[in-house]
Amino acid sequence: MPIQWFPGHMHATRKAIAERMPEIDVVIELLDARLPGSSANPLLAELTRGKPALKVLNKQDLADPQQTAAWLAHYQAQAGTRALALDASDTAPARRLIAACRELAPLRGGMVKPMRVLICGIPNVGKSTLVNTLRGGKRAAKTGDEAGITKVEQRIVLADDFYLYDTPGMLWPRIAIEASGYLLAASGAVGHNAYDDEEVALALLVQMLRHHADRLQARYKLGDLAGLNDEAVLAEIGRKRAPLLPGGRPHMQKAAEIAIHDFRSGAWGPVTLETLEEFKQWEAQAKLLDAEREARRAARSHKKKKLPQRGQGGDDGGGVG
Ligand code: G4P
């Protein structure tokens, strides 16, 4: 079943970002370099339309460098947009962020017109880690691998004339694309009660078999992968890494937990789960499905309107008991 996740706090975040937006010169969106398209939030694109944007592909150490380069080139080609890749090993990321923002808004700067930058990102993308580094290691923002740690807005002074605002509240992912939902869950951006480990692990393995089959082979000593599908690989992981169930069956739940953990911790080596072309196809399919859903909804409401309403010209009186 596709992941349905609608945390209730999005409204507050949307309001806070919308209110802050008129004073913001550049918006930094942190993306997960292993799933750049899926980890972008369409709501943010709506709220920040027209503002110069800096896309930061974070956790680049965990991503396939070739794919990261392709995604960076894609963003760099967009108007009013710059992109760079980063990871937590960069102990002084401020210089690159400041330079990119100054390129995007060259008229801002100096004490009279200081640069005001908003930093946003969905849970677990590494925002608190980056903000902590930018604050000089002072751990004001909490880090953790479960979605849902809320915070209040902070202002970080990166230079005398450069202010960075950390998004108040949580920018939850908006899951419009089914495949993205699974990858977001795998990355830790979605609350654990919203998904099934086995489904997520299988979706993860589908993408891994497509793009990085050799990594699975190496990690789990799988031998020849020809003819092995996602389920067969998950079963193999279970056989190799978890105690067997009665009858020698692999423990699929344990295997799923191991696969997700190995992905999150980078045990597979640098992997990127989605290519640009693939993500564009997913987007197009999701739009088509949305349009079909909308057409069905319109047809239903048209049909309802045609039926006589209770209490309108009927003889049921319309009264209450
Ligand atoms: P968030 O505020 O966006 O929710 O994310 P947060 O900084 O809490 O980071 C989520 C997890 O990702 C943390 O791991 C953090 O260490 C890790 N992380 C952040 N940036 C990078 C990066 O560039 N590369 C890699 N490899 N990992 C990164 P954790 O296991 O949940 O917590 P901890 O072990 O750091 O305590």
mmCIF file of C-alpha atoms and ligand atoms in Angstrom:
data_model
loop_
_atom_site.group_PDB
_atom_site.id
_atom_site.type_symbol
_atom_site.label_atom_id
_atom_site.label_comp_id
_atom_site.label_asym_id
_atom_site.label_seq_id
_atom_site.Cartn_x
_atom_site.Cartn_y
_atom_site.Cartn_z
ATOM 1 C CA MET A 1 0.000 0.000 0.000
ATOM 2 C CA PRO A 2 1.367 3.465 -0.833
ATOM 3 C CA ILE A 3 2.527 5.482 2.147
ATOM 4 C CA GLN A 4 -0.101 7.950 3.308
ATOM 5 C CA TRP A 5 1.320 10.423 5.765
ATOM 6 C CA PHE A 6 -0.242 13.719 6.696
ATOM 7 C CA PRO A 7 1.213 14.985 9.962
ATOM 8 C CA GLY A 8 -0.984 17.710 11.377
ATOM 9 C CA HIS A 9 1.720 20.310 11.986
ATOM 10 C CA MET A 10 2.321 21.276 8.378
ATOM 11 C CA HIS A 11 -0.120 24.165 8.671
ATOM 12 C CA ALA A 12 1.988 25.937 11.319
ATOM 13 C CA THR A 13 5.187 25.489 9.292
ATOM 14 C CA ARG A 14 3.534 26.773 6.145
ATOM 15 C CA LYS A 15 2.316 29.862 8.036
ATOM 16 C CA ALA A 16 5.715 30.521 9.597
ATOM 17 C CA ILE A 17 7.549 30.220 6.270
ATOM 18 C CA ALA A 18 4.963 32.364 4.456
ATOM 19 C CA GLU A 19 5.260 35.084 7.119
ATOM 20 C CA ARG A 20 9.052 35.114 7.006
ATOM 21 C CA MET A 21 9.249 34.992 3.212
ATOM 22 C CA PRO A 22 8.895 38.734 2.342
ATOM 23 C CA GLU A 23 12.143 39.455 4.242
ATOM 24 C CA ILE A 24 14.097 36.565 2.772
ATOM 25 C CA ASP A 25 16.637 37.067 -0.018
ATOM 26 C CA VAL A 26 17.661 33.449 -0.685
ATOM 27 C CA VAL A 27 16.105 30.117 0.269
ATOM 28 C CA ILE A 28 18.425 27.188 0.944
ATOM 29 C CA GLU A 29 16.709 23.833 0.503
ATOM 30 C CA LEU A 30 18.626 20.883 1.878
ATOM 31 C CA LEU A 31 18.077 17.750 -0.172
ATOM 32 C CA ASP A 32 19.204 14.215 0.461
ATOM 33 C CA ALA A 33 21.836 13.569 -2.219
ATOM 34 C CA ARG A 34 20.703 9.917 -2.389
ATOM 35 C CA LEU A 35 17.166 10.960 -3.345
ATOM 36 C CA PRO A 36 17.293 14.582 -4.469
ATOM 37 C CA GLY A 37 13.959 14.689 -6.305
ATOM 38 C CA SER A 38 11.993 12.809 -3.689
ATOM 39 C CA SER A 39 13.436 14.798 -0.785
ATOM 40 C CA ALA A 40 12.412 18.156 -2.287
ATOM 41 C CA ASN A 41 9.227 19.566 -0.861
ATOM 42 C CA PRO A 42 6.729 20.846 -3.453
ATOM 43 C CA LEU A 43 5.086 22.976 -0.771
ATOM 44 C CA LEU A 44 8.334 24.882 -0.311
ATOM 45 C CA ALA A 45 8.516 25.506 -4.050
ATOM 46 C CA GLU A 46 5.027 27.041 -3.872
ATOM 47 C CA LEU A 47 5.811 29.179 -0.824
ATOM 48 C CA THR A 48 9.111 30.488 -2.154
ATOM 49 C CA ARG A 49 8.196 30.955 -5.802
ATOM 50 C CA GLY A 50 10.348 33.661 -7.392
ATOM 51 C CA LYS A 51 12.986 33.692 -4.630
ATOM 52 C CA PRO A 52 16.564 32.795 -5.530
ATOM 53 C CA ALA A 53 17.170 29.214 -4.468
ATOM 54 C CA LEU A 54 20.237 27.347 -3.312
ATOM 55 C CA LYS A 55 19.837 23.579 -3.485
ATOM 56 C CA VAL A 56 22.243 21.820 -1.149
ATOM 57 C CA LEU A 57 22.636 18.121 -1.855
ATOM 58 C CA ASN A 58 23.537 17.006 1.621
ATOM 59 C CA LYS A 59 25.035 13.657 2.704
ATOM 60 C CA GLN A 60 27.042 13.585 -0.495
ATOM 61 C CA ASP A 61 29.400 11.127 1.202
ATOM 62 C CA LEU A 62 26.577 8.565 1.037
ATOM 63 C CA ALA A 63 25.642 9.243 -2.604
ATOM 64 C CA ASP A 64 26.999 8.140 -5.965
ATOM 65 C CA PRO A 65 29.280 11.039 -7.071
ATOM 66 C CA GLN A 66 28.331 10.682 -10.745
ATOM 67 C CA GLN A 67 24.642 10.933 -9.968
ATOM 68 C CA THR A 68 25.249 13.851 -7.624
ATOM 69 C CA ALA A 69 27.025 15.663 -10.469
ATOM 70 C CA ALA A 70 24.064 15.034 -12.801
ATOM 71 C CA TRP A 71 21.556 16.367 -10.261
ATOM 72 C CA LEU A 72 23.741 19.410 -9.529
ATOM 73 C CA ALA A 73 23.948 20.225 -13.257
ATOM 74 C CA HIS A 74 20.164 19.940 -13.479
ATOM 75 C CA TYR A 75 19.634 22.471 -10.692
ATOM 76 C CA GLN A 76 22.412 24.782 -11.873
ATOM 77 C CA ALA A 77 20.630 25.035 -15.245
ATOM 78 C CA GLN A 78 17.478 26.412 -13.595
ATOM 79 C CA ALA A 79 16.925 30.170 -13.510
ATOM 80 C CA GLY A 80 17.692 31.845 -10.181
ATOM 81 C CA THR A 81 19.117 28.620 -8.810
ATOM 82 C CA ARG A 82 22.516 27.449 -7.615
ATOM 83 C CA ALA A 83 23.419 24.036 -6.301
ATOM 84 C CA LEU A 84 26.226 22.516 -4.297
ATOM 85 C CA ALA A 85 26.944 19.244 -2.570
ATOM 86 C CA LEU A 86 27.916 18.977 1.060
ATOM 87 C CA ASP A 87 28.403 16.522 3.870
ATOM 88 C CA ALA A 88 28.981 16.542 7.580
ATOM 89 C CA SER A 89 32.744 16.071 7.153
ATOM 90 C CA ASP A 90 32.928 19.665 5.894
ATOM 91 C CA THR A 91 33.798 21.469 9.104
ATOM 92 C CA ALA A 92 33.619 24.930 7.554
ATOM 93 C CA PRO A 93 30.678 24.906 5.134
ATOM 94 C CA ALA A 94 29.817 28.556 5.749
ATOM 95 C CA ARG A 95 32.242 29.921 3.144
ATOM 96 C CA ARG A 96 30.666 27.982 0.265
ATOM 97 C CA LEU A 97 27.129 28.723 1.374
ATOM 98 C CA ILE A 98 27.845 32.427 1.733
ATOM 99 C CA ALA A 99 29.545 32.605 -1.687
ATOM 100 C CA ALA A 100 26.642 30.845 -3.425
ATOM 101 C CA CYS A 101 24.052 33.082 -1.748
ATOM 102 C CA ARG A 102 26.000 36.216 -2.687
ATOM 103 C CA GLU A 103 25.988 35.055 -6.307
ATOM 104 C CA LEU A 104 22.233 34.596 -6.131
ATOM 105 C CA ALA A 105 21.507 37.986 -4.555
ATOM 106 C CA PRO A 106 24.435 40.239 -5.493
ATOM 107 C CA LEU A 107 22.634 43.415 -4.458
ATOM 108 C CA ARG A 108 22.348 42.314 -0.843
ATOM 109 C CA GLY A 109 25.216 42.823 1.565
ATOM 110 C CA GLY A 110 26.677 45.419 3.915
ATOM 111 C CA MET A 111 25.147 46.517 7.201
ATOM 112 C CA VAL A 112 22.316 48.437 5.536
ATOM 113 C CA LYS A 113 21.101 45.551 3.415
ATOM 114 C CA PRO A 114 22.282 42.387 5.156
ATOM 115 C CA MET A 115 21.668 39.081 3.404
ATOM 116 C CA ARG A 116 18.781 37.150 4.933
ATOM 117 C CA VAL A 117 18.671 33.466 4.129
ATOM 118 C CA LEU A 118 16.165 30.799 5.134
ATOM 119 C CA ILE A 119 17.300 27.192 5.458
ATOM 120 C CA CYS A 120 14.738 24.411 5.035
ATOM 121 C CA GLY A 121 14.687 20.667 4.671
ATOM 122 C CA ILE A 122 12.557 17.655 5.455
ATOM 123 C CA PRO A 123 13.348 15.576 8.569
ATOM 124 C CA ASN A 124 16.587 13.607 8.709
ATOM 125 C CA VAL A 125 18.132 15.401 5.749
ATOM 126 C CA GLY A 126 20.875 16.639 8.080
ATOM 127 C CA LYS A 127 19.715 20.184 8.764
ATOM 128 C CA SER A 128 20.398 20.188 12.508
ATOM 129 C CA THR A 129 23.866 18.772 11.917
ATOM 130 C CA LEU A 130 24.650 21.498 9.391
ATOM 131 C CA VAL A 131 23.125 24.238 11.544
ATOM 132 C CA ASN A 132 25.145 23.006 14.537
ATOM 133 C CA THR A 133 28.330 23.143 12.455
ATOM 134 C CA LEU A 134 27.443 26.636 11.260
ATOM 135 C CA ARG A 135 26.886 27.698 14.857
ATOM 136 C CA GLY A 136 30.413 26.599 15.618
ATOM 137 C CA GLY A 137 29.490 23.282 17.186
ATOM 138 C CA LYS A 138 27.039 24.700 19.695
ATOM 139 C CA ARG A 139 24.333 22.075 19.711
ATOM 140 C CA ALA A 140 21.191 24.186 19.750
ATOM 141 C CA ALA A 141 19.241 22.126 17.296
ATOM 142 C CA LYS A 142 18.542 18.527 18.201
ATOM 143 C CA THR A 143 19.620 15.760 15.876
ATOM 144 C CA GLY A 144 18.083 12.328 15.672
ATOM 145 C CA ASP A 145 17.039 9.760 13.130
ATOM 146 C CA GLU A 146 13.300 9.730 13.805
ATOM 147 C CA ALA A 147 11.138 12.276 12.059
ATOM 148 C CA GLY A 148 9.395 14.791 14.245
ATOM 149 C CA ILE A 149 11.724 16.796 16.447
ATOM 150 C CA THR A 150 10.214 20.288 16.451
ATOM 151 C CA LYS A 151 12.128 23.498 17.020
ATOM 152 C CA VAL A 152 11.685 27.228 17.227
ATOM 153 C CA GLU A 153 13.193 29.624 14.718
ATOM 154 C CA GLN A 154 16.841 30.475 15.233
ATOM 155 C CA ARG A 155 18.951 33.173 13.659
ATOM 156 C CA ILE A 156 22.584 32.391 13.002
ATOM 157 C CA VAL A 157 24.982 35.180 12.125
ATOM 158 C CA LEU A 158 27.369 33.750 9.519
ATOM 159 C CA ALA A 159 29.021 37.094 8.793
ATOM 160 C CA ASP A 160 28.343 40.653 9.978
ATOM 161 C CA ASP A 161 25.973 41.142 7.063
ATOM 162 C CA PHE A 162 24.733 37.582 6.611
ATOM 163 C CA TYR A 163 21.881 36.095 8.653
ATOM 164 C CA LEU A 164 20.689 32.537 8.346
ATOM 165 C CA TYR A 165 17.210 31.673 9.638
ATOM 166 C CA ASP A 166 16.454 28.074 10.527
ATOM 167 C CA THR A 167 12.915 27.054 9.577
ATOM 168 C CA PRO A 168 10.640 26.984 12.554
ATOM 169 C CA GLY A 169 8.614 23.798 12.869
ATOM 170 C CA MET A 170 8.995 20.807 10.628
ATOM 171 C CA LEU A 171 8.929 20.807 6.888
ATOM 172 C CA TRP A 172 7.314 17.419 6.473
ATOM 173 C CA PRO A 173 7.692 15.685 3.155
ATOM 174 C CA ARG A 174 4.637 15.795 0.956
ATOM 175 C CA ILE A 175 4.231 12.412 -0.646
ATOM 176 C CA ALA A 176 2.722 12.907 -4.074
ATOM 177 C CA ILE A 177 4.719 10.166 -5.773
ATOM 178 C CA GLU A 178 4.329 6.585 -4.587
ATOM 179 C CA ALA A 179 7.946 5.567 -5.243
ATOM 180 C CA SER A 180 9.168 8.695 -3.448
ATOM 181 C CA GLY A 181 7.136 7.755 -0.380
ATOM 182 C CA TYR A 182 9.070 4.536 0.042
ATOM 183 C CA LEU A 183 12.446 6.184 -0.494
ATOM 184 C CA LEU A 184 11.573 8.945 1.967
ATOM 185 C CA ALA A 185 10.614 6.326 4.524
ATOM 186 C CA ALA A 186 13.902 4.527 3.902
ATOM 187 C CA SER A 187 15.791 7.778 4.476
ATOM 188 C CA GLY A 188 14.085 8.329 7.831
ATOM 189 C CA ALA A 189 12.020 11.347 6.754
ATOM 190 C CA VAL A 190 8.696 9.688 7.578
ATOM 191 C CA GLY A 191 7.430 8.623 11.009
ATOM 192 C CA HIS A 192 7.917 4.894 11.575
ATOM 193 C CA ASN A 193 4.247 4.200 12.309
ATOM 194 C CA ALA A 194 3.328 5.327 8.781
ATOM 195 C CA TYR A 195 5.069 2.546 6.918
ATOM 196 C CA ASP A 196 5.739 -1.139 6.767
ATOM 197 C CA ASP A 197 9.438 -2.062 6.945
ATOM 198 C CA GLU A 198 9.101 -4.904 4.487
ATOM 199 C CA GLU A 199 7.393 -2.779 1.830
ATOM 200 C CA VAL A 200 9.983 -0.051 2.240
ATOM 201 C CA ALA A 201 12.883 -2.498 2.090
ATOM 202 C CA LEU A 202 11.497 -4.094 -1.060
ATOM 203 C CA ALA A 203 11.121 -0.696 -2.761
ATOM 204 C CA LEU A 204 14.663 0.128 -1.678
ATOM 205 C CA LEU A 205 15.960 -3.134 -3.131
ATOM 206 C CA VAL A 206 14.132 -2.544 -6.425
ATOM 207 C CA GLN A 207 16.079 0.706 -6.840
ATOM 208 C CA MET A 208 19.289 -0.882 -5.656
ATOM 209 C CA LEU A 209 18.956 -3.744 -8.138
ATOM 210 C CA ARG A 210 18.342 -1.173 -10.847
ATOM 211 C CA HIS A 211 21.264 1.103 -10.043
ATOM 212 C CA HIS A 212 23.712 -0.529 -7.649
ATOM 213 C CA ALA A 213 23.242 -4.291 -7.821
ATOM 214 C CA ASP A 214 26.987 -4.775 -7.338
ATOM 215 C CA ARG A 215 26.809 -3.117 -3.913
ATOM 216 C CA LEU A 216 24.195 -5.601 -2.731
ATOM 217 C CA GLN A 217 26.256 -8.410 -4.124
ATOM 218 C CA ALA A 218 29.329 -7.258 -2.255
ATOM 219 C CA ARG A 219 27.603 -6.459 1.028
ATOM 220 C CA TYR A 220 25.615 -9.671 1.324
ATOM 221 C CA LYS A 221 27.888 -11.986 -0.695
ATOM 222 C CA LEU A 222 25.031 -12.805 -3.015
ATOM 223 C CA GLY A 223 26.822 -14.499 -5.884
ATOM 224 C CA ASP A 224 25.063 -14.341 -9.246
ATOM 225 C CA LEU A 225 22.142 -11.922 -9.170
ATOM 226 C CA ALA A 226 20.669 -12.977 -12.517
ATOM 227 C CA GLY A 227 17.009 -13.817 -12.038
ATOM 228 C CA LEU A 228 16.929 -12.544 -8.434
ATOM 229 C CA ASN A 229 14.189 -10.029 -7.744
ATOM 230 C CA ASP A 230 13.704 -7.737 -4.746
ATOM 231 C CA GLU A 231 11.910 -10.390 -2.702
ATOM 232 C CA ALA A 232 14.537 -13.017 -3.394
ATOM 233 C CA VAL A 233 17.288 -10.595 -2.361
ATOM 234 C CA LEU A 234 15.453 -9.689 0.840
ATOM 235 C CA ALA A 235 15.074 -13.399 1.618
ATOM 236 C CA GLU A 236 18.802 -13.870 1.017
ATOM 237 C CA ILE A 237 19.593 -11.009 3.401
ATOM 238 C CA GLY A 238 17.369 -12.739 5.949
ATOM 239 C CA ARG A 239 19.125 -16.070 5.453
ATOM 240 C CA LYS A 240 22.587 -14.542 5.722
ATOM 241 C CA ARG A 241 22.066 -11.961 8.453
ATOM 242 C CA ALA A 242 19.176 -12.987 10.714
ATOM 243 C CA PRO A 243 18.199 -16.077 12.683
ATOM 244 C CA LEU A 244 15.972 -18.357 10.605
ATOM 245 C CA LEU A 245 12.329 -18.953 11.441
ATOM 246 C CA PRO A 246 10.996 -22.459 12.133
ATOM 247 C CA GLY A 247 11.263 -24.577 9.019
ATOM 248 C CA GLY A 248 14.362 -22.681 7.921
ATOM 249 C CA ARG A 249 12.353 -19.775 6.519
ATOM 250 C CA PRO A 250 14.057 -16.367 6.349
ATOM 251 C CA HIS A 251 12.820 -13.744 8.784
ATOM 252 C CA MET A 252 11.627 -11.124 6.298
ATOM 253 C CA GLN A 253 10.871 -8.453 8.931
ATOM 254 C CA LYS A 254 14.394 -8.710 10.392
ATOM 255 C CA ALA A 255 15.850 -8.717 6.886
ATOM 256 C CA ALA A 256 13.894 -5.550 6.078
ATOM 257 C CA GLU A 257 15.168 -3.821 9.219
ATOM 258 C CA ILE A 258 18.735 -4.786 8.306
ATOM 259 C CA ALA A 259 18.371 -3.481 4.734
ATOM 260 C CA ILE A 260 16.925 -0.154 5.902
ATOM 261 C CA HIS A 261 19.571 0.207 8.597
ATOM 262 C CA ASP A 262 22.380 -0.580 6.144
ATOM 263 C CA PHE A 263 21.045 2.009 3.707
ATOM 264 C CA ARG A 264 20.731 4.707 6.381
ATOM 265 C CA SER A 265 24.163 4.089 7.818
ATOM 266 C CA GLY A 266 25.901 4.019 4.448
ATOM 267 C CA ALA A 267 26.955 0.374 4.784
ATOM 268 C CA TRP A 268 26.194 -0.167 1.093
ATOM 269 C CA GLY A 269 28.756 2.452 0.120
ATOM 270 C CA PRO A 270 27.814 5.535 -1.871
ATOM 271 C CA VAL A 271 24.466 4.948 -3.578
ATOM 272 C CA THR A 272 21.873 7.162 -5.259
ATOM 273 C CA LEU A 273 18.401 5.700 -5.452
ATOM 274 C CA GLU A 274 16.888 7.803 -8.219
ATOM 275 C CA THR A 275 18.185 9.257 -11.446
ATOM 276 C CA LEU A 276 16.891 12.529 -12.793
ATOM 277 C CA GLU A 277 15.195 10.819 -15.753
ATOM 278 C CA GLU A 278 13.534 8.292 -13.500
ATOM 279 C CA PHE A 279 12.259 10.952 -11.130
ATOM 280 C CA LYS A 280 10.823 12.954 -14.029
ATOM 281 C CA GLN A 281 8.911 9.857 -15.146
ATOM 282 C CA TRP A 282 7.550 9.333 -11.636
ATOM 283 C CA GLU A 283 6.465 12.965 -11.539
ATOM 284 C CA ALA A 284 4.695 12.678 -14.884
ATOM 285 C CA GLN A 285 2.924 9.462 -13.803
ATOM 286 C CA ALA A 286 1.843 11.068 -10.523
ATOM 287 C CA LYS A 287 0.431 14.070 -12.405
ATOM 288 C CA LEU A 288 -1.522 11.743 -14.673
ATOM 289 C CA LEU A 289 -2.916 9.821 -11.714
ATOM 290 C CA ASP A 290 -3.835 13.089 -10.000
ATOM 291 C CA ALA A 291 -5.665 14.275 -13.105
ATOM 292 C CA GLU A 292 -7.555 10.967 -13.339
ATOM 293 C CA ARG A 293 -8.459 11.141 -9.648
ATOM 294 C CA GLU A 294 -9.646 14.727 -10.075
ATOM 295 C CA ALA A 295 -11.754 13.776 -13.120
ATOM 296 C CA ARG A 296 -13.373 10.924 -11.137
ATOM 297 C CA ARG A 297 -14.059 13.267 -8.235
ATOM 298 C CA ALA A 298 -15.639 15.858 -10.552
ATOM 299 C CA ALA A 299 -17.778 13.144 -12.181
ATOM 300 C CA ARG A 300 -18.945 11.925 -8.763
ATOM 301 C CA SER A 301 -19.895 15.383 -7.583
ATOM 302 C CA HIS A 302 -21.688 16.057 -10.900
ATOM 303 C CA LYS A 303 -23.685 12.829 -10.412
ATOM 304 C CA LYS A 304 -24.552 13.782 -6.822
ATOM 305 C CA LYS A 305 -25.843 17.185 -7.915
ATOM 306 C CA LYS A 306 -28.174 15.504 -10.375
ATOM 307 C CA LEU A 307 -29.754 13.287 -7.676
ATOM 308 C CA PRO A 308 -32.648 14.909 -5.707
ATOM 309 C CA GLN A 309 -31.382 16.073 -2.314
ATOM 310 C CA ARG A 310 -33.073 14.910 0.900
ATOM 311 C CA GLY A 311 -35.589 17.513 2.019
ATOM 312 C CA GLN A 312 -35.605 19.326 -1.321
ATOM 313 C CA GLY A 313 -39.040 18.844 -2.877
ATOM 314 C CA GLY A 314 -39.272 15.334 -1.392
ATOM 315 C CA ASP A 315 -41.849 14.155 1.130
ATOM 316 C CA ASP A 316 -39.477 13.171 3.935
ATOM 317 C CA GLY A 317 -40.128 16.467 5.705
ATOM 318 C CA GLY A 318 -36.426 17.086 6.369
ATOM 319 C CA GLY A 319 -37.089 17.381 10.095
ATOM 320 C CA VAL A 320 -35.202 15.835 12.925
ATOM 321 C CA GLY A 321 -36.896 12.983 14.853
HETATM 322 P P1 G4P B 1 17.514 16.836 10.557
HETATM 323 O O1 G4P B 1 17.859 17.925 11.495
HETATM 324 O O2 G4P B 1 17.417 17.306 9.154
HETATM 325 O O3 G4P B 1 16.330 16.038 10.978
HETATM 326 O O4 G4P B 1 18.746 15.790 10.514
HETATM 327 P P2 G4P B 1 19.950 15.570 11.518
HETATM 328 O O5 G4P B 1 20.914 16.694 11.449
HETATM 329 O O6 G4P B 1 19.395 15.195 12.842
HETATM 330 O O7 G4P B 1 20.670 14.311 10.837
HETATM 331 C C1 G4P B 1 20.021 13.076 10.705
HETATM 332 C C2 G4P B 1 21.072 11.979 10.692
HETATM 333 O O8 G4P B 1 21.887 12.127 9.511
HETATM 334 C C3 G4P B 1 22.039 12.014 11.852
HETATM 335 O O9 G4P B 1 22.449 10.688 12.142
HETATM 336 C C4 G4P B 1 23.249 12.756 11.311
HETATM 337 O O10 G4P B 1 24.442 12.436 11.988
HETATM 338 C C5 G4P B 1 23.270 12.221 9.895
HETATM 339 N N1 G4P B 1 23.925 13.150 8.954
HETATM 340 C C6 G4P B 1 23.714 14.465 8.827
HETATM 341 N N2 G4P B 1 24.468 14.978 7.837
HETATM 342 C C7 G4P B 1 25.166 13.944 7.319
HETATM 343 C C8 G4P B 1 26.119 13.830 6.243
HETATM 344 O O11 G4P B 1 26.439 14.778 5.533
HETATM 345 N N3 G4P B 1 26.606 12.576 6.017
HETATM 346 C C9 G4P B 1 26.230 11.495 6.758
HETATM 347 N N4 G4P B 1 26.778 10.321 6.439
HETATM 348 N N5 G4P B 1 25.350 11.580 7.763
HETATM 349 C C10 G4P B 1 24.814 12.781 8.032
HETATM 350 P P3 G4P B 1 21.892 9.882 13.339
HETATM 351 O O12 G4P B 1 22.462 8.526 13.275
HETATM 352 O O13 G4P B 1 20.413 10.003 13.325
HETATM 353 O O14 G4P B 1 22.344 10.685 14.577
HETATM 354 P P4 G4P B 1 23.851 10.830 15.213
HETATM 355 O O15 G4P B 1 24.493 9.504 15.081
HETATM 356 O O16 G4P B 1 24.540 11.901 14.468
HETATM 357 O O17 G4P B 1 23.548 11.209 16.635
#
